[in-house]
XYZ file of C-alpha atoms in Angstrom:
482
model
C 44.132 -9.852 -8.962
C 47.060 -8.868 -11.249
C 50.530 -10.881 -10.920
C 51.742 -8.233 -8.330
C 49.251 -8.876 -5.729
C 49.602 -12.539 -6.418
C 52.999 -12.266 -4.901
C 52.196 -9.697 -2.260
C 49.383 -12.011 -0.998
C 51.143 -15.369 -1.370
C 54.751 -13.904 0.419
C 51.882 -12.410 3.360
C 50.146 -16.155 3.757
C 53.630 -17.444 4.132
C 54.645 -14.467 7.117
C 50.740 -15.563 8.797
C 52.033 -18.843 9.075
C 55.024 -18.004 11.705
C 52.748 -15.668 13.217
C 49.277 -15.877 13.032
C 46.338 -15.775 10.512
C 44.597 -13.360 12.232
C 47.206 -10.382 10.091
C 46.099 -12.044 6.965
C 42.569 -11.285 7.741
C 43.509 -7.755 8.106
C 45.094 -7.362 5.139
C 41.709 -9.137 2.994
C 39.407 -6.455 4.136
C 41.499 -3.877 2.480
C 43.812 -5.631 -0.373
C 43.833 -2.060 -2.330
C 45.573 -0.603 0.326
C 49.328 -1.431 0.821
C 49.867 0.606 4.171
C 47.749 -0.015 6.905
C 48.094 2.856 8.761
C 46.902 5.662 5.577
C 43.620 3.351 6.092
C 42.920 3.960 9.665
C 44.371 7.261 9.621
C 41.064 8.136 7.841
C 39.043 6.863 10.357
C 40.420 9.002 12.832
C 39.269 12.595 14.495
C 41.645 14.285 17.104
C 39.914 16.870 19.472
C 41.927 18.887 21.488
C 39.646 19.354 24.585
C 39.636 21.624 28.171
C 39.544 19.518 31.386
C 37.162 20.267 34.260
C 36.472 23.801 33.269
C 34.921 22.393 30.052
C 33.080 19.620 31.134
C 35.405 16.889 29.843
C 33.672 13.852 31.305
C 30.559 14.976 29.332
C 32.644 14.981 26.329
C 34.643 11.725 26.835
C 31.211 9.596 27.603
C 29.943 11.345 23.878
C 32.643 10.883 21.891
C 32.481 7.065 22.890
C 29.157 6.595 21.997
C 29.933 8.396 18.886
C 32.488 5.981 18.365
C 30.156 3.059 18.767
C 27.717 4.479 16.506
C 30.065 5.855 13.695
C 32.781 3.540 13.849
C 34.918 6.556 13.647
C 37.722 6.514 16.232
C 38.205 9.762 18.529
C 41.546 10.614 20.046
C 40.844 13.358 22.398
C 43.456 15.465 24.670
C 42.366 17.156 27.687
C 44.571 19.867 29.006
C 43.966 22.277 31.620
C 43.556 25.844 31.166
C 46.660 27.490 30.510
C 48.007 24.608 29.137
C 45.144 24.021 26.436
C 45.408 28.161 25.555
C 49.154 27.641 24.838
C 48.503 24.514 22.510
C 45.409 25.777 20.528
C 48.038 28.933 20.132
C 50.821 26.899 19.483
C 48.978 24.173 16.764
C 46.622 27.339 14.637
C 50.043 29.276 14.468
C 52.027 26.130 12.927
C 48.943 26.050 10.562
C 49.033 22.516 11.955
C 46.301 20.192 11.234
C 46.939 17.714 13.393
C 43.396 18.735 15.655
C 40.688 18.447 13.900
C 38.373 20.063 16.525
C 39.192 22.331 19.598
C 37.941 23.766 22.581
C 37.504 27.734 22.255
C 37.264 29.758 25.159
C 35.505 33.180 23.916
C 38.351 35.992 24.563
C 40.715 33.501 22.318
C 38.303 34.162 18.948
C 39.098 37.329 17.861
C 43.094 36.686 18.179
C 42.223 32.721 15.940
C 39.139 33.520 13.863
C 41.428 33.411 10.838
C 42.386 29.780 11.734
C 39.055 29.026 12.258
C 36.352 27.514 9.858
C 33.356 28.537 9.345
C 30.278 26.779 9.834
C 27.606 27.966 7.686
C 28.636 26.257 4.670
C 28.255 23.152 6.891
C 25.013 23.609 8.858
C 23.393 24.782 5.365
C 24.426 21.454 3.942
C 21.017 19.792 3.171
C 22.260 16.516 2.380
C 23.337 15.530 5.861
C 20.606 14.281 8.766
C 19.947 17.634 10.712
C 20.271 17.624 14.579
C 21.500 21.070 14.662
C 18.318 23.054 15.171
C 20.115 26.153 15.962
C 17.131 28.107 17.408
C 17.033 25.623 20.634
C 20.330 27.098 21.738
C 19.635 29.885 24.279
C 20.041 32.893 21.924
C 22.326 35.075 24.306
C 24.995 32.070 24.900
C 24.496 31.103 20.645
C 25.549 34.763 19.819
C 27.963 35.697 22.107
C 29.948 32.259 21.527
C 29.750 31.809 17.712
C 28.458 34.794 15.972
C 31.456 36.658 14.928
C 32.809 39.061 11.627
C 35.676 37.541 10.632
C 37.540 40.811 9.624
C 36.063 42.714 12.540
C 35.842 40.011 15.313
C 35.514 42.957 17.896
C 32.044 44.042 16.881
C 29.200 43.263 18.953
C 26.897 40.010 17.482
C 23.569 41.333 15.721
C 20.606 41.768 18.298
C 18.235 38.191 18.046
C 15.690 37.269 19.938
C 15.859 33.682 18.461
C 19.089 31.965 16.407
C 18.438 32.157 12.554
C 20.998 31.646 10.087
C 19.768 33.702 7.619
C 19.092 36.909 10.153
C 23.310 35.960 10.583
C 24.229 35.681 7.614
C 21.857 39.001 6.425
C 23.860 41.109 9.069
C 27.227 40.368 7.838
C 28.066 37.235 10.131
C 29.171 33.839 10.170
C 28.939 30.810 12.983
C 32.425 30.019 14.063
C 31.946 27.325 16.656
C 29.091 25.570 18.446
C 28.501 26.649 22.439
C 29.323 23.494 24.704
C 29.449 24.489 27.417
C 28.632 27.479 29.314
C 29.878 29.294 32.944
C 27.692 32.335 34.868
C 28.034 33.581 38.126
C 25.622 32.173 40.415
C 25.327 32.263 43.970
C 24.933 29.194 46.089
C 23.798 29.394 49.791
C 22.342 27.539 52.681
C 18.880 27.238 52.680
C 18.953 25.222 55.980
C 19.786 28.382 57.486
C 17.507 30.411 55.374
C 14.732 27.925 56.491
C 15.558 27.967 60.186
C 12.352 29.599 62.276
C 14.652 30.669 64.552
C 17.016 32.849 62.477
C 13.569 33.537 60.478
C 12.053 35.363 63.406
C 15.195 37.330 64.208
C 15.302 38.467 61.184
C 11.470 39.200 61.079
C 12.170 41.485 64.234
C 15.315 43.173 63.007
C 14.231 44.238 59.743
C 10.465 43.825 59.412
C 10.019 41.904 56.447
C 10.615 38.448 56.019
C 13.915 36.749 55.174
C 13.611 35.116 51.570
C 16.202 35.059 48.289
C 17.343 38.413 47.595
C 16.954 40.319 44.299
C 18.956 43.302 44.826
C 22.069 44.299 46.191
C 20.895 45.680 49.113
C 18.951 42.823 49.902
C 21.724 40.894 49.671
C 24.069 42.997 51.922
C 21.470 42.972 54.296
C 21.395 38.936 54.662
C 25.130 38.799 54.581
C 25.235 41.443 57.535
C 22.651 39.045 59.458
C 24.449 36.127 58.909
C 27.432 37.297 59.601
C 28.193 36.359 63.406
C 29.617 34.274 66.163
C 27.800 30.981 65.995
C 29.614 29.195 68.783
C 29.772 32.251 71.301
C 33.592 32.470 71.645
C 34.402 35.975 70.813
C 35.343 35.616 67.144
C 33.651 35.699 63.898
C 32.832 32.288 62.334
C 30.092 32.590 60.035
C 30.213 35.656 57.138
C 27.813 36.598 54.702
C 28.719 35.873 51.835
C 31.812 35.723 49.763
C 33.449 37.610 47.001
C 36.965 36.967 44.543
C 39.088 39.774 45.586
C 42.351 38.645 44.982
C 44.603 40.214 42.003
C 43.209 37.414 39.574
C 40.859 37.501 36.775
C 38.275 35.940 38.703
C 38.177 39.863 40.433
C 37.999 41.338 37.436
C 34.951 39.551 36.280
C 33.355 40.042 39.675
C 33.696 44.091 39.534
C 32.139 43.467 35.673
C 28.786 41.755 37.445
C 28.450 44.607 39.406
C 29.517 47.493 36.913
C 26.785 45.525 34.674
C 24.086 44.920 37.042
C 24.315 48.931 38.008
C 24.237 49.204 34.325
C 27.524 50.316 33.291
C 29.749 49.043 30.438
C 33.191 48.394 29.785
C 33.917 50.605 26.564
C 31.311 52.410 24.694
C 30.615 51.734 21.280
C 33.443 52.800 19.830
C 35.643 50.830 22.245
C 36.472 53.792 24.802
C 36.801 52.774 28.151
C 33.564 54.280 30.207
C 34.342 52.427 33.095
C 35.461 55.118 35.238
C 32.222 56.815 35.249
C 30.146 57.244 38.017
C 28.594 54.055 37.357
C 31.978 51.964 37.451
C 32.791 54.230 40.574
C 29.539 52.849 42.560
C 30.266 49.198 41.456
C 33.429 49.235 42.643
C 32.690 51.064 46.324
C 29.533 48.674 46.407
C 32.138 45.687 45.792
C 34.752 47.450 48.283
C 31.831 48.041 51.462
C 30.931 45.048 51.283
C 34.700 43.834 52.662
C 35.899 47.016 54.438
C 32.442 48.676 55.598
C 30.243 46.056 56.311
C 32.653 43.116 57.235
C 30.651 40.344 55.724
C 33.188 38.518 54.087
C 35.854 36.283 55.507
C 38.999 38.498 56.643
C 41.420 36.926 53.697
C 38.691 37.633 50.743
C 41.530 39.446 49.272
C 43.281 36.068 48.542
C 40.013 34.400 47.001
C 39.625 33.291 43.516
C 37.098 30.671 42.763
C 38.849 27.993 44.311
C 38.932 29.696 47.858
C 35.423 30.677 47.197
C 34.504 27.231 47.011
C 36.494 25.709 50.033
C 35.299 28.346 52.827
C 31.560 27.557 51.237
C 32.275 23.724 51.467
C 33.348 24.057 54.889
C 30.572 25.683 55.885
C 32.155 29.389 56.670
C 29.993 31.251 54.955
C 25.876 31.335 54.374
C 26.238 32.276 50.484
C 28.579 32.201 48.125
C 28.840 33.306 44.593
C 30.625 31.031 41.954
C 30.561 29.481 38.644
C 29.517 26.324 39.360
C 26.916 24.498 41.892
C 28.679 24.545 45.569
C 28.357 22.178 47.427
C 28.929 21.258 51.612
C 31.503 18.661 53.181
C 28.728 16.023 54.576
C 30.871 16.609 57.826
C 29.003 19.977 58.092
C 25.431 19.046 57.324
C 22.800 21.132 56.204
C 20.949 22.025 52.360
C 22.516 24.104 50.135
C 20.195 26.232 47.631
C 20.828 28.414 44.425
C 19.481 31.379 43.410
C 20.863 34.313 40.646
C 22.813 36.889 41.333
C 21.548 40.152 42.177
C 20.742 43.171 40.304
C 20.272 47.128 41.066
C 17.073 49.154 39.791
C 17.550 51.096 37.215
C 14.642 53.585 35.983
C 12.369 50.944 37.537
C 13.968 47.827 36.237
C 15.963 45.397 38.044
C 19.054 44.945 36.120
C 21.590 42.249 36.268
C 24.337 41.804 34.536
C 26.438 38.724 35.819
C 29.571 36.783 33.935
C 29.568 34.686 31.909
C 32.054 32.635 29.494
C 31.127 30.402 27.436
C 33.135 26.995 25.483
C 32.663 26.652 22.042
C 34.025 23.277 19.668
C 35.734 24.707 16.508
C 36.776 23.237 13.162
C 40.273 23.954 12.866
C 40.794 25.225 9.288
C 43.820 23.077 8.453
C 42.046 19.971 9.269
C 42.172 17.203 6.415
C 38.806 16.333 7.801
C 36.851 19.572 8.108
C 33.348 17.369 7.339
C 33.883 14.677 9.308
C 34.733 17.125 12.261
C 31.952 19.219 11.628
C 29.418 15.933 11.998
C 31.316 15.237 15.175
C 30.786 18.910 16.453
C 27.009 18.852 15.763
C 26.490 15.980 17.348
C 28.567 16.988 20.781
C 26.553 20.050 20.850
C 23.081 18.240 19.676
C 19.682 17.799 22.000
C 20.251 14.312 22.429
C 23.521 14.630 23.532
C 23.347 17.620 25.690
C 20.325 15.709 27.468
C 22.504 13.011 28.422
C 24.943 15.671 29.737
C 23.219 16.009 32.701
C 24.232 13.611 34.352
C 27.624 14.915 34.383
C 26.302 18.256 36.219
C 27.553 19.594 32.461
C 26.717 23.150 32.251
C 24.377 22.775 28.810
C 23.561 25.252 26.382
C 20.236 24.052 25.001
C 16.673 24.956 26.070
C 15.558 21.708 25.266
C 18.358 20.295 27.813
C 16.967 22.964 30.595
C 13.711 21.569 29.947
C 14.547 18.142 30.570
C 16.601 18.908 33.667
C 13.145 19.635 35.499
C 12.509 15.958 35.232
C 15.892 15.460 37.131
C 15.178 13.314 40.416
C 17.846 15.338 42.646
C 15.980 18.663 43.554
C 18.768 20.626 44.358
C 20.039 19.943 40.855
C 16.825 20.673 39.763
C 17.114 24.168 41.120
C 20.306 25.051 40.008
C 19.822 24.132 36.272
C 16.655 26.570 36.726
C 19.063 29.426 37.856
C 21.455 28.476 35.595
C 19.537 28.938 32.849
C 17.913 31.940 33.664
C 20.865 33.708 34.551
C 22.209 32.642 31.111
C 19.476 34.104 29.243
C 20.604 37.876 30.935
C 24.394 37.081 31.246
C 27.124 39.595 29.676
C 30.428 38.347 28.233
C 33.719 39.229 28.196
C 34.556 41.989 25.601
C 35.832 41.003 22.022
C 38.785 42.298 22.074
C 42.695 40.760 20.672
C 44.198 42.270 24.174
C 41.730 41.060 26.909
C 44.178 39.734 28.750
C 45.943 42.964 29.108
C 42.806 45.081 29.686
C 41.508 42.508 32.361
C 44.962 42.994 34.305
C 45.210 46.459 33.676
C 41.759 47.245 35.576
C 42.135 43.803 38.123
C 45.671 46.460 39.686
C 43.886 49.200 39.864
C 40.655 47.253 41.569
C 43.495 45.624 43.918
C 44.703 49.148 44.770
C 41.493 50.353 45.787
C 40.556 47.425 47.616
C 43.952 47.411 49.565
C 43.222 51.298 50.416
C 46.293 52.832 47.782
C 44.208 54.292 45.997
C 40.371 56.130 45.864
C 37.878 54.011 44.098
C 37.480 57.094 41.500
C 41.599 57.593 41.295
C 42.109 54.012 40.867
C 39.533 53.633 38.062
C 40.643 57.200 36.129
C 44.185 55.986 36.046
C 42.864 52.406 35.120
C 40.975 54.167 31.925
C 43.873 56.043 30.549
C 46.146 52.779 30.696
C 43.405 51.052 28.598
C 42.705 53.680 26.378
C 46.534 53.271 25.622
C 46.490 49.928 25.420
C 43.306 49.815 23.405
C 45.132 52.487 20.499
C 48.240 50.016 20.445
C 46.151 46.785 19.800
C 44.986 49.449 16.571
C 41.356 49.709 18.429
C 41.218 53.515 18.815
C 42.947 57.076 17.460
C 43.976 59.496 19.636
């Protein structure tokens, strides 16, 4: 030691002392370092998390163990929804590098991908112990999460059947995030009533087949209209069908997109023109509409439901399926076994089709992170087989085949059954478009769905006037030329 820390150290053993030798300890381990804090400042990551909608328990219980394992601390802030959108906003615009990872909902990366990293650099990086093994993550989820251009984030990811870097990087891509966690629409119901003989032969006698899972919207329509009914023989209605979103939300808007999907319709074409108008938008939407006006198998205030509502009247026991984004469940005051199947589809030149929605979560490096590395290593392993295996206990909703896989072994069958739907209706899921102004074009068509639905407006009016709004709004985000 030179003459300097002679006096630094002997002036500290004096302070210890008055208050303690435990400080002088401290200081010992790292003598070349005269502040304390620039020390454990580099031991630190900060992830800026979602809360339920991401899974954050998962995520919490794995960034401990990482923790333990790294000696790495983890700060991690979970906000919800709205509140996380306006910080990841907020932070990437300050060019703020205070996050070192985040939580990316999909219709956020085309208006960030130039805060972003990218990951290739990182997962190519031969050096480190590989847990990555990018072709377990179910391809579908993988692309539509991650796989983006950066200087033409609204182009559709290259066509894979299995995740390979190079097939990305050959087509002009890069991976901007690794998928987390992953919502589709799904549709719980009650298989105790499915399973009871006696609604089993009245439905044998009404319709001549037997009553079993449905596959097709009329199927389905057909089991909501037999459920539907006055259980307890007082005059009114307290059992419907089935359930649907209908209120002016979002969560309508992706509901009409299942059903313009699964009768094989799109959004915009290639060339980001709205085609959903056509006659195929026009029979999803009148499909969506009968079932709450015509047939009368939904509960009469479905125009107030989002997914919250959705979940209450199937909790409660209201309604015999229910369609949702995450495994239902019933109050134990009601009784009874719920079931999960996916939802249904429409043939299409002899094909069933389905097309339900899906978002997915991915974990980004933010760009101005001092720690771009050490976040990476922390992102791979949140996202890794070993991790995502232990997710399931959390009910997270995984994005790994190899985590599907192991949920067979799962002890609770019901759980058992929904991780099979769930990852079979990932595997034929559609996203949300790639677009800077999603949130405008998903409230531009969720009035003019709310206008048909509240009988303003034709299904075929509603959608037309819908299209040229778009189209409008699509040729000021700079998307299309008149």
């Amino acid at each position: 030691m030179n003459k300097n820390t002679w006096l630094r150290l002997l002036l500290l053993m004096l302070v210890c002392g008055v208050i303690g030798t435990g400080c002088l300890n401290r200081w010992i381990q790292h003598p070349e370092s005269e502040n304390a804090d620039s020390h454990s400042q580099e031991q630190v990551l900060h992830v800026l998390y979602a809360t339920n909608e991401a899974g954050s328990e998962a995520i919490i219980a794995a960034t401990q163990k990482y923790e333990r394992q790294t000696g790495i601390r983890i700060e991690l802030d979970a906000l919800p929804y709205n509140n996380l959108q306006e910080k990841v906003f907020s932070e990437l615009a300050q060019k703020s590098g205070h996050y070192d990872l985040m939580a990316v909902d999909t219709p956020w990366m085309p208006k960030i991908i130039q805060h972003l990293e990218p990951l290739g650099s990182y997962i190519q990086n031969t050096e480190r112990p590989k847990s990555i093994q990018l072709d377990d993550f179910i391809t579908k989820v993988f692309l539509d999460t991650s796989v983006y251009k950066k200087d033409n984030p609204q182009e559709d990811p290259p066509r894979l059947k299995s995740i390979n870097q190079k097939d990305i990087t050959a087509a002009g891509y890069d991976i901007w995030s690794l998928p987390i966690q992953s919502n589709i629409l799904t549709v719980s119901y009650r298989k105790d009533l499915f399973q009871d003989l006696n609604y089993r032969k009245e439905f044998r006698e009404r319709y001549h087949r037997e009553l079993a899972i449905p596959r097709t919207f009329d199927e389905y329509v057909e089991l909501a209209q037999f459920f539907t009914r006055d259980t307890d023989h007082d005059g009114e209605t307290d059992l419907y069908g089935t359930t649907l979103m209908g209120s002016k939300h979002e969560a309508n808007f992706v509901d009409f997109k299942s059903f313009l999907n699964s009768f094989g319709g799109r959004l915009f074409d290639d060339k980001l023109e709205p085609v959903f108008q056509n006659d195929k938008g026009v029979l999803a939407l009148e499909t969506y509409g009968g079932w709450i006006h015509q047939y009368k198998v939904t509960p009469p205030d479905v125009l107030s439901y989002t997914w919250d509502e959705v979940s209450i009247r199937f909790e409660f026991g209201q309604v015999a399926m229910g369609m949702n984004y995450h495994n239902m469940k019933l109050n134990p005051g009601v009784g009874g076994e719920v079931g999960y199947f996916m939802f249904p589809g429409s043939i299409v030149g002899g094909n069933l089709v389905r097309g339900p929605h899906f978002g997915s979560w991915g974990i980004a490096v933010n760009h101005y992170s001092g720690r771009k590395a050490a976040a990476y290593d922390l992102a791979e392993y949140l996202t890794s087989p070993e991790a995502q295996r232990e997710y399931l206990q959390f009910n997270q909703h995984v994005t790994r085949k190899s985590a599907y896989e192991h949920a067979e072994n799962l002890m609770d069958p019901a759980l058992r059954e929904y991780y099979q739907v769930l990852g079979d209706s990932l595997s034929v899921g559609v996203g949300r478009p790639r677009i800077t102004n999603y949130d405008q074009v998903s409230e531009a068509v969720t009035n003019a769905l709310h206008d048909y639905l509240t009988g303003k407006k034709t299904a075929p009016a509603a959608l037309s006037e819908a299209a040229v709004l778009v189209k409008r709004l699509m040729q000021q985000a700079g998307y299309s030329k008149d």
